[in-house]
mmCIF file of C-alpha atoms in Angstrom:
data_model
loop_
_atom_site.group_PDB
_atom_site.id
_atom_site.type_symbol
_atom_site.label_atom_id
_atom_site.label_comp_id
_atom_site.label_asym_id
_atom_site.label_seq_id
_atom_site.Cartn_x
_atom_site.Cartn_y
_atom_site.Cartn_z
ATOM 1 C CA UNK A 304 -21.686 44.743 13.713
ATOM 2 C CA UNK A 305 -18.591 46.676 14.735
ATOM 3 C CA UNK A 306 -18.848 50.134 16.259
ATOM 4 C CA UNK A 307 -16.721 53.273 16.373
ATOM 5 C CA UNK A 308 -15.651 52.202 19.855
ATOM 6 C CA UNK A 309 -14.486 48.847 18.449
ATOM 7 C CA UNK A 310 -12.357 50.669 15.893
ATOM 8 C CA UNK A 311 -10.848 52.923 18.546
ATOM 9 C CA UNK A 312 -10.074 49.912 20.734
ATOM 10 C CA UNK A 313 -8.426 48.084 17.841
ATOM 11 C CA UNK A 314 -6.400 51.150 16.831
ATOM 12 C CA UNK A 315 -5.275 51.809 20.399
ATOM 13 C CA UNK A 316 -4.117 48.218 20.926
ATOM 14 C CA UNK A 317 -2.150 48.130 17.691
ATOM 15 C CA UNK A 318 -0.622 51.572 18.234
ATOM 16 C CA UNK A 319 0.498 50.587 21.729
ATOM 17 C CA UNK A 320 1.997 47.386 20.357
ATOM 18 C CA UNK A 321 3.941 49.204 17.645
ATOM 19 C CA UNK A 322 5.182 51.835 20.115
ATOM 20 C CA UNK A 323 6.332 49.157 22.584
ATOM 21 C CA UNK A 324 8.364 47.199 20.045
ATOM 22 C CA UNK A 325 9.635 50.285 18.225
ATOM 23 C CA UNK A 326 10.989 51.411 21.596
ATOM 24 C CA UNK A 327 12.745 48.064 21.992
ATOM 25 C CA UNK A 328 14.177 48.431 18.493
ATOM 26 C CA UNK A 329 15.547 51.916 19.220
ATOM 27 C CA UNK A 330 16.992 50.879 22.585
ATOM 28 C CA UNK A 331 18.496 47.729 21.123
ATOM 29 C CA UNK A 332 20.293 49.592 18.369
ATOM 30 C CA UNK A 333 22.092 51.629 21.003
ATOM 31 C CA UNK A 334 23.388 48.418 22.596
ATOM 32 C CA UNK A 335 24.694 46.843 19.385
ATOM 33 C CA UNK A 336 28.105 47.523 17.895
ATOM 34 C CA UNK A 337 27.994 48.846 14.312
ATOM 35 C CA UNK A 338 28.285 46.181 11.656
ATOM 36 C CA UNK A 339 30.751 46.696 8.792
ATOM 37 C CA UNK A 340 29.175 47.934 5.605
ATOM 38 C CA UNK A 341 28.522 45.189 3.040
ATOM 39 C CA UNK A 342 31.070 44.794 0.270
ATOM 40 C CA UNK A 343 28.426 44.000 -2.354
ATOM 41 C CA UNK A 344 25.928 46.040 -4.341
ATOM 42 C CA UNK A 345 22.755 47.073 -2.540
ATOM 43 C CA UNK A 346 19.481 47.877 -4.279
ATOM 44 C CA UNK A 347 17.195 50.799 -3.412
ATOM 45 C CA UNK A 348 15.884 51.147 0.136
ATOM 46 C CA UNK A 349 12.857 53.031 1.509
ATOM 47 C CA UNK A 350 12.830 55.853 4.034
ATOM 48 C CA UNK A 351 11.620 55.217 7.580
ATOM 49 C CA UNK A 352 8.543 57.379 6.853
ATOM 50 C CA UNK A 353 7.696 55.278 3.793
ATOM 51 C CA UNK A 354 7.986 52.078 5.809
ATOM 52 C CA UNK A 355 5.853 53.478 8.637
ATOM 53 C CA UNK A 356 3.100 54.522 6.228
ATOM 54 C CA UNK A 357 3.219 51.142 4.516
ATOM 55 C CA UNK A 358 2.944 49.326 7.840
ATOM 56 C CA UNK A 359 0.044 51.542 8.886
ATOM 57 C CA UNK A 360 -1.767 50.611 5.671
ATOM 58 C CA UNK A 361 -1.643 46.904 6.621
ATOM 59 C CA UNK A 362 -3.429 47.594 9.905
ATOM 60 C CA UNK A 363 -6.005 49.636 8.001
ATOM 61 C CA UNK A 364 -6.597 46.735 5.589
ATOM 62 C CA UNK A 365 -7.075 44.354 8.499
ATOM 63 C CA UNK A 366 -9.606 46.682 10.076
ATOM 64 C CA UNK A 367 -11.576 46.884 6.815
ATOM 65 C CA UNK A 368 -11.753 43.064 6.751
ATOM 66 C CA UNK A 369 -12.950 43.027 10.369
ATOM 67 C CA UNK A 370 -15.522 45.692 9.555
ATOM 68 C CA UNK A 371 -16.683 43.623 6.565
ATOM 69 C CA UNK A 372 -17.263 40.644 8.868
ATOM 70 C CA UNK A 373 -14.589 38.358 7.423
ATOM 71 C CA UNK A 374 -13.274 37.646 10.926
ATOM 72 C CA UNK A 375 -13.381 39.150 14.404
ATOM 73 C CA UNK A 376 -10.855 41.594 15.811
ATOM 74 C CA UNK A 377 -7.893 39.622 17.206
ATOM 75 C CA UNK A 378 -7.496 39.139 20.913
ATOM 76 C CA UNK A 379 -4.246 39.989 22.650
ATOM 77 C CA UNK A 380 -2.023 36.914 22.564
ATOM 78 C CA UNK A 381 0.636 36.396 25.147
ATOM 79 C CA UNK A 382 1.498 35.822 28.778
ATOM 80 C CA UNK A 383 0.300 37.864 31.751
ATOM 81 C CA UNK A 384 1.868 41.340 32.209
ATOM 82 C CA UNK A 385 4.545 40.175 34.652
ATOM 83 C CA UNK A 386 5.689 37.390 32.325
ATOM 84 C CA UNK A 387 5.491 39.773 29.372
ATOM 85 C CA UNK A 388 7.903 42.146 31.100
ATOM 86 C CA UNK A 389 10.162 39.263 32.138
ATOM 87 C CA UNK A 390 10.507 38.209 28.516
ATOM 88 C CA UNK A 391 11.322 41.761 27.534
ATOM 89 C CA UNK A 392 14.132 41.709 30.091
ATOM 90 C CA UNK A 393 15.339 38.352 28.750
ATOM 91 C CA UNK A 394 15.444 39.879 25.270
ATOM 92 C CA UNK A 395 17.745 42.685 26.365
ATOM 93 C CA UNK A 396 19.912 40.336 28.431
ATOM 94 C CA UNK A 397 20.396 38.154 25.359
ATOM 95 C CA UNK A 398 21.367 41.015 23.024
ATOM 96 C CA UNK A 399 25.106 40.933 23.934
ATOM 97 C CA UNK A 400 25.257 37.252 22.933
ATOM 98 C CA UNK A 401 23.399 37.995 19.686
ATOM 99 C CA UNK A 402 25.777 40.877 18.968
ATOM 100 C CA UNK A 403 28.807 38.706 19.619
ATOM 101 C CA UNK A 404 27.589 36.253 16.984
ATOM 102 C CA UNK A 405 26.946 39.082 14.532
ATOM 103 C CA UNK A 406 30.620 40.000 14.803
ATOM 104 C CA UNK A 407 31.901 36.433 14.589
ATOM 105 C CA UNK A 408 32.919 36.225 18.229
ATOM 106 C CA UNK A 409 30.905 33.080 18.973
ATOM 107 C CA UNK A 410 30.623 29.774 17.145
ATOM 108 C CA UNK A 411 27.527 28.297 15.591
ATOM 109 C CA UNK A 412 25.751 25.352 17.181
ATOM 110 C CA UNK A 413 27.959 22.286 16.624
ATOM 111 C CA UNK A 414 26.177 19.767 14.341
ATOM 112 C CA UNK A 415 25.008 16.560 15.967
ATOM 113 C CA UNK A 416 24.875 17.745 19.552
ATOM 114 C CA UNK A 417 21.417 19.272 19.709
ATOM 115 C CA UNK A 418 19.134 16.268 19.445
ATOM 116 C CA UNK A 419 18.890 12.978 17.630
ATOM 117 C CA UNK A 420 17.194 12.996 14.254
ATOM 118 C CA UNK A 421 17.382 16.740 13.595
ATOM 119 C CA UNK A 422 18.569 17.679 10.088
ATOM 120 C CA UNK A 423 21.878 19.538 9.847
ATOM 121 C CA UNK A 424 20.310 22.607 8.231
ATOM 122 C CA UNK A 425 18.222 23.036 11.391
ATOM 123 C CA UNK A 426 21.179 23.076 13.808
ATOM 124 C CA UNK A 427 22.105 26.733 13.374
ATOM 125 C CA UNK A 428 21.756 30.025 15.226
ATOM 126 C CA UNK A 429 19.209 31.449 12.812
ATOM 127 C CA UNK A 430 19.051 35.256 13.253
ATOM 128 C CA UNK A 431 22.071 34.849 15.583
ATOM 129 C CA UNK A 432 19.551 33.906 18.284
ATOM 130 C CA UNK A 433 20.870 31.954 21.263
ATOM 131 C CA UNK A 434 20.391 28.174 21.085
ATOM 132 C CA UNK A 435 18.874 28.254 17.591
ATOM 133 C CA UNK A 436 15.388 26.760 17.818
ATOM 134 C CA UNK A 437 16.479 24.266 20.424
ATOM 135 C CA UNK A 438 15.879 25.541 23.966
ATOM 136 C CA UNK A 439 13.172 26.856 26.267
ATOM 137 C CA UNK A 440 15.131 30.113 26.489
ATOM 138 C CA UNK A 441 15.016 30.577 22.721
ATOM 139 C CA UNK A 442 11.304 29.786 22.615
ATOM 140 C CA UNK A 443 10.571 32.281 25.403
ATOM 141 C CA UNK A 444 12.168 35.272 23.656
ATOM 142 C CA UNK A 445 11.610 34.429 19.987
ATOM 143 C CA UNK A 446 8.313 36.300 19.616
ATOM 144 C CA UNK A 447 9.825 39.388 21.211
ATOM 145 C CA UNK A 448 12.797 39.187 18.850
ATOM 146 C CA UNK A 449 10.568 38.953 15.798
ATOM 147 C CA UNK A 450 8.225 41.738 16.852
ATOM 148 C CA UNK A 451 11.174 44.031 17.606
ATOM 149 C CA UNK A 452 12.584 43.296 14.153
ATOM 150 C CA UNK A 453 9.265 44.236 12.522
ATOM 151 C CA UNK A 454 8.474 47.004 15.077
ATOM 152 C CA UNK A 455 5.221 45.380 16.158
ATOM 153 C CA UNK A 456 3.927 44.297 12.736
ATOM 154 C CA UNK A 457 4.785 40.568 12.729
ATOM 155 C CA UNK A 458 1.375 39.418 13.970
ATOM 156 C CA UNK A 459 -0.624 41.574 11.580
ATOM 157 C CA UNK A 460 1.466 40.265 8.673
ATOM 158 C CA UNK A 461 0.733 36.704 9.769
ATOM 159 C CA UNK A 462 -2.966 37.491 10.107
ATOM 160 C CA UNK A 463 -3.215 38.595 6.478
ATOM 161 C CA UNK A 464 -3.468 34.853 5.793
ATOM 162 C CA UNK A 465 -6.934 35.049 7.335
ATOM 163 C CA UNK A 466 -8.467 36.984 4.445
ATOM 164 C CA UNK A 467 -8.099 34.273 1.753
ATOM 165 C CA UNK A 468 -9.001 31.663 4.376
ATOM 166 C CA UNK A 469 -12.187 33.526 5.372
ATOM 167 C CA UNK A 470 -13.202 33.874 1.723
ATOM 168 C CA UNK A 471 -12.548 30.169 1.125
ATOM 169 C CA UNK A 472 -14.471 29.229 4.281
ATOM 170 C CA UNK A 473 -17.700 30.843 3.012
ATOM 171 C CA UNK A 474 -20.397 28.169 2.787
ATOM 172 C CA UNK A 475 -18.267 25.521 4.494
ATOM 173 C CA UNK A 476 -18.938 23.973 7.894
ATOM 174 C CA UNK A 477 -15.789 24.511 9.939
ATOM 175 C CA UNK A 478 -16.515 21.459 12.101
ATOM 176 C CA UNK A 479 -16.068 19.247 9.046
ATOM 177 C CA UNK A 480 -12.653 20.666 8.181
ATOM 178 C CA UNK A 481 -9.078 19.762 9.112
ATOM 179 C CA UNK A 482 -6.227 22.258 8.978
ATOM 180 C CA UNK A 483 -2.459 22.077 9.338
ATOM 181 C CA UNK A 484 0.112 24.737 10.242
ATOM 182 C CA UNK A 485 3.472 23.614 8.831
ATOM 183 C CA UNK A 486 6.379 24.929 10.896
ATOM 184 C CA UNK A 487 4.019 26.445 13.443
ATOM 185 C CA UNK A 488 6.806 27.550 15.815
ATOM 186 C CA UNK A 489 5.404 29.229 18.919
ATOM 187 C CA UNK A 490 1.904 28.947 17.472
ATOM 188 C CA UNK A 491 0.926 32.563 16.917
ATOM 189 C CA UNK A 492 -0.747 32.109 13.517
ATOM 190 C CA UNK A 493 -2.275 28.856 14.731
ATOM 191 C CA UNK A 494 -3.727 30.617 17.776
ATOM 192 C CA UNK A 495 -5.304 33.336 15.621
ATOM 193 C CA UNK A 496 -6.792 30.724 13.273
ATOM 194 C CA UNK A 497 -8.163 28.670 16.158
ATOM 195 C CA UNK A 498 -9.731 31.806 17.654
ATOM 196 C CA UNK A 499 -11.347 32.698 14.326
ATOM 197 C CA UNK A 500 -12.639 29.186 13.555
ATOM 198 C CA UNK A 501 -12.777 27.320 16.890
ATOM 199 C CA UNK A 502 -14.836 24.451 15.500
ATOM 200 C CA UNK A 503 -12.150 23.422 13.038
ATOM 201 C CA UNK A 504 -9.648 20.695 13.900
ATOM 202 C CA UNK A 505 -6.087 21.971 13.650
ATOM 203 C CA UNK A 506 -2.631 20.398 13.806
ATOM 204 C CA UNK A 507 0.509 22.393 14.510
ATOM 205 C CA UNK A 508 3.647 20.730 13.147
ATOM 206 C CA UNK A 509 7.214 21.780 13.988
ATOM 207 C CA UNK A 510 10.697 20.351 14.553
ATOM 208 C CA UNK A 511 11.266 22.172 17.846
ATOM 209 C CA UNK A 512 9.917 20.591 21.008
ATOM 210 C CA UNK A 513 10.510 23.786 23.076
ATOM 211 C CA UNK A 514 8.658 25.894 20.519
ATOM 212 C CA UNK A 515 5.745 23.460 20.479
ATOM 213 C CA UNK A 516 5.587 23.686 24.277
ATOM 214 C CA UNK A 517 5.397 27.469 23.930
ATOM 215 C CA UNK A 518 2.626 27.054 21.337
ATOM 216 C CA UNK A 519 0.616 24.919 23.750
ATOM 217 C CA UNK A 520 0.929 27.559 26.466
ATOM 218 C CA UNK A 521 -0.211 30.234 24.033
ATOM 219 C CA UNK A 522 -3.167 28.322 22.570
ATOM 220 C CA UNK A 523 -4.249 26.594 25.766
ATOM 221 C CA UNK A 524 -5.593 23.114 26.305
ATOM 222 C CA UNK A 525 -8.111 22.175 23.635
ATOM 223 C CA UNK A 526 -8.911 18.966 21.816
ATOM 224 C CA UNK A 527 -9.322 20.981 18.609
ATOM 225 C CA UNK A 528 -5.579 21.762 18.332
ATOM 226 C CA UNK A 529 -3.043 18.945 18.231
ATOM 227 C CA UNK A 530 0.710 19.631 18.224
ATOM 228 C CA UNK A 531 3.168 17.214 16.595
ATOM 229 C CA UNK A 532 6.958 17.280 16.390
ATOM 230 C CA UNK A 533 8.488 16.474 13.018
ATOM 231 C CA UNK A 534 10.136 17.683 9.809
ATOM 232 C CA UNK A 535 8.021 19.524 7.250
ATOM 233 C CA UNK A 536 9.641 17.643 4.360
ATOM 234 C CA UNK A 537 8.055 14.430 5.706
ATOM 235 C CA UNK A 538 4.498 15.224 6.768
ATOM 236 C CA UNK A 539 2.834 12.280 8.571
ATOM 237 C CA UNK A 540 -0.529 12.667 6.823
ATOM 238 C CA UNK A 541 -2.259 10.660 4.112
ATOM 239 C CA UNK A 542 -2.612 11.937 0.582
ATOM 240 C CA UNK A 543 -5.537 14.362 0.125
ATOM 241 C CA UNK A 544 -6.434 14.193 3.836
ATOM 242 C CA UNK A 545 -6.467 17.898 4.812
ATOM 243 C CA UNK A 546 -8.706 20.785 3.806
ATOM 244 C CA UNK A 547 -6.421 23.700 4.670
ATOM 245 C CA UNK A 548 -2.640 23.969 4.976
ATOM 246 C CA UNK A 549 -0.826 27.116 6.122
ATOM 247 C CA UNK A 550 2.767 28.124 6.699
ATOM 248 C CA UNK A 551 4.240 31.366 8.050
ATOM 249 C CA UNK A 552 7.855 32.531 7.832
ATOM 250 C CA UNK A 553 9.111 29.000 7.192
ATOM 251 C CA UNK A 554 10.082 28.880 3.510
ATOM 252 C CA UNK A 555 12.980 31.337 3.718
ATOM 253 C CA UNK A 556 14.551 29.259 6.525
ATOM 254 C CA UNK A 557 14.891 26.176 4.307
ATOM 255 C CA UNK A 558 17.591 25.092 1.845
ATOM 256 C CA UNK A 559 16.234 25.150 -1.735
ATOM 257 C CA UNK A 560 15.929 21.367 -2.092
ATOM 258 C CA UNK A 561 14.124 21.071 1.255
ATOM 259 C CA UNK A 562 11.823 23.975 0.365
ATOM 260 C CA UNK A 563 10.794 22.150 -2.806
ATOM 261 C CA UNK A 564 10.074 18.971 -0.812
ATOM 262 C CA UNK A 565 7.973 20.873 1.732
ATOM 263 C CA UNK A 566 5.860 22.485 -0.995
ATOM 264 C CA UNK A 567 5.292 19.084 -2.611
ATOM 265 C CA UNK A 568 4.295 17.653 0.760
ATOM 266 C CA UNK A 569 1.830 20.491 1.306
ATOM 267 C CA UNK A 570 0.301 19.803 -2.104
ATOM 268 C CA UNK A 571 0.241 16.046 -1.472
ATOM 269 C CA UNK A 572 -1.730 16.185 1.782
ATOM 270 C CA UNK A 573 -4.232 18.776 0.528
ATOM 271 C CA UNK A 574 -7.617 17.630 -0.713
ATOM 272 C CA UNK A 575 -8.872 18.661 -4.160
ATOM 273 C CA UNK A 576 -10.604 21.991 -3.618
ATOM 274 C CA UNK A 577 -8.501 22.614 -0.509
ATOM 275 C CA UNK A 578 -6.528 25.769 0.194
ATOM 276 C CA UNK A 579 -2.845 26.368 0.963
ATOM 277 C CA UNK A 580 -1.738 29.766 2.292
ATOM 278 C CA UNK A 581 1.905 30.793 2.688
ATOM 279 C CA UNK A 582 3.107 33.889 4.547
ATOM 280 C CA UNK A 583 6.742 34.782 4.096
ATOM 281 C CA UNK A 584 9.152 37.550 3.164
ATOM 282 C CA UNK A 585 8.616 39.638 0.077
ATOM 283 C CA UNK A 586 10.907 38.613 -2.770
ATOM 284 C CA UNK A 587 12.967 40.527 -5.305
ATOM 285 C CA UNK A 588 10.677 42.505 -7.591
ATOM 286 C CA UNK A 589 7.607 42.371 -5.329
ATOM 287 C CA UNK A 590 8.317 45.973 -4.314
ATOM 288 C CA UNK A 591 11.373 46.964 -6.383
ATOM 289 C CA UNK A 592 12.118 50.170 -4.481
ATOM 290 C CA UNK A 593 12.619 48.021 -1.344
ATOM 291 C CA UNK A 594 14.911 45.409 -2.907
ATOM 292 C CA UNK A 595 17.888 46.778 -0.992
ATOM 293 C CA UNK A 596 16.321 45.661 2.283
ATOM 294 C CA UNK A 597 16.362 42.106 0.954
ATOM 295 C CA UNK A 598 20.047 42.469 0.069
ATOM 296 C CA UNK A 599 20.903 43.749 3.542
ATOM 297 C CA UNK A 600 18.861 41.358 5.665
ATOM 298 C CA UNK A 601 21.093 38.262 5.420
ATOM 299 C CA UNK A 602 24.137 40.490 6.006
ATOM 300 C CA UNK A 603 22.869 41.810 9.335
ATOM 301 C CA UNK A 604 21.077 38.631 10.451
ATOM 302 C CA UNK A 605 22.131 35.034 10.116
ATOM 303 C CA UNK A 606 19.808 33.850 7.350
ATOM 304 C CA UNK A 607 21.744 31.202 5.399
ATOM 305 C CA UNK A 608 18.978 30.484 2.864
ATOM 306 C CA UNK A 609 17.298 33.873 2.646
ATOM 307 C CA UNK A 610 19.155 35.258 -0.377
ATOM 308 C CA UNK A 611 18.213 32.190 -2.396
ATOM 309 C CA UNK A 612 14.600 32.473 -1.275
ATOM 310 C CA UNK A 613 14.149 36.136 -2.158
ATOM 311 C CA UNK A 614 15.823 35.522 -5.507
ATOM 312 C CA UNK A 615 13.210 32.902 -6.353
ATOM 313 C CA UNK A 616 9.447 33.219 -6.907
ATOM 314 C CA UNK A 617 7.298 31.341 -4.380
ATOM 315 C CA UNK A 618 4.313 31.399 -6.735
ATOM 316 C CA UNK A 619 6.336 29.532 -9.364
ATOM 317 C CA UNK A 620 7.784 27.072 -6.853
ATOM 318 C CA UNK A 621 4.320 26.209 -5.511
ATOM 319 C CA UNK A 622 2.849 25.763 -8.983
ATOM 320 C CA UNK A 623 5.719 23.407 -9.816
ATOM 321 C CA UNK A 624 4.785 21.449 -6.666
ATOM 322 C CA UNK A 625 1.230 20.929 -7.924
ATOM 323 C CA UNK A 626 -0.677 23.942 -6.591
ATOM 324 C CA UNK A 627 -2.656 26.635 -8.426
ATOM 325 C CA UNK A 628 -2.284 30.303 -7.504
ATOM 326 C CA UNK A 629 -5.559 31.982 -6.495
ATOM 327 C CA UNK A 630 -4.530 35.155 -4.614
ATOM 328 C CA UNK A 631 -1.511 37.191 -3.549
ATOM 329 C CA UNK A 632 -1.009 40.238 -1.339
ATOM 330 C CA UNK A 633 2.001 42.213 -0.179
ATOM 331 C CA UNK A 634 1.692 43.248 3.454
ATOM 332 C CA UNK A 635 4.563 45.482 4.574
ATOM 333 C CA UNK A 636 7.662 43.235 4.477
ATOM 334 C CA UNK A 637 5.752 40.015 3.872
ATOM 335 C CA UNK A 638 3.878 38.391 1.038
ATOM 336 C CA UNK A 639 0.767 36.242 1.397
ATOM 337 C CA UNK A 640 0.036 33.751 -1.375
ATOM 338 C CA UNK A 641 -2.976 31.434 -1.543
ATOM 339 C CA UNK A 642 -3.158 28.310 -3.663
ATOM 340 C CA UNK A 643 -5.836 25.778 -4.580
ATOM 341 C CA UNK A 644 -5.303 22.068 -5.089
#
């Protein structure tokens, strides 16, 4: 049973988080050189007030789910305060390099020099971030970069996956279940899921060894969470061997043919009656008055496959891969879709 004090504590934590990263966003904009205006048509865009109200509504929805007992209020994830501040400093120190790439003053990662066996599409400076996904430095500042981009709302968007999972979990014994996070990155969604259902056996799967090391630091040592390095288009699991498969902010980073393979792999490893939940960017038409944001995003950030992704329909792609749509929700700039097998 949650109390008024619990609500105040939750609201205070989230407000502080948003204020912290919104401050980073404002300070960062002052350090970046203006980008040239795009030379292509841009759809409608929302006002800052509209976006703020929409973001606030996502936190309110999460609180209602907590109040309803679907899952507990999330704990604060991250390093100790000193390390937290150090990573903030690293973020600002890295901004000049990011800005140089935005203006074409630095080259991309040269293919073939970042690690044996990595696919070419992976060897890029996604988001203009230093070292792509391929260094400890990148892994240390990635979460800060993402939260600054979304002004403190990245985690709550990820956690919207927990509602369809909680509803699916009703009547099931979590200790009998196996879950997989495809493209788990630094492990933030995986950590929230492990906190919510600690008896469940989880696997985090990602191509980046440094990001998996960051995920282990975040989640801690536990036999219930195993981390494996590998490509999502070749999952090392038997057919119909997993009960729950999730993915967050992965699909838009993949070339179309790889995205289709990953969805088929997710469907293949899922048991009949299992659940797949995907969190990713909204797509064209999900919120038509915001379509211009989707036009602008790949212009201001290095997102080589984003325009193709937002021009597609993830629900259709997943159904074509063998899944059945059961629920969908727009949460600020993301969309959460749940599928049955």
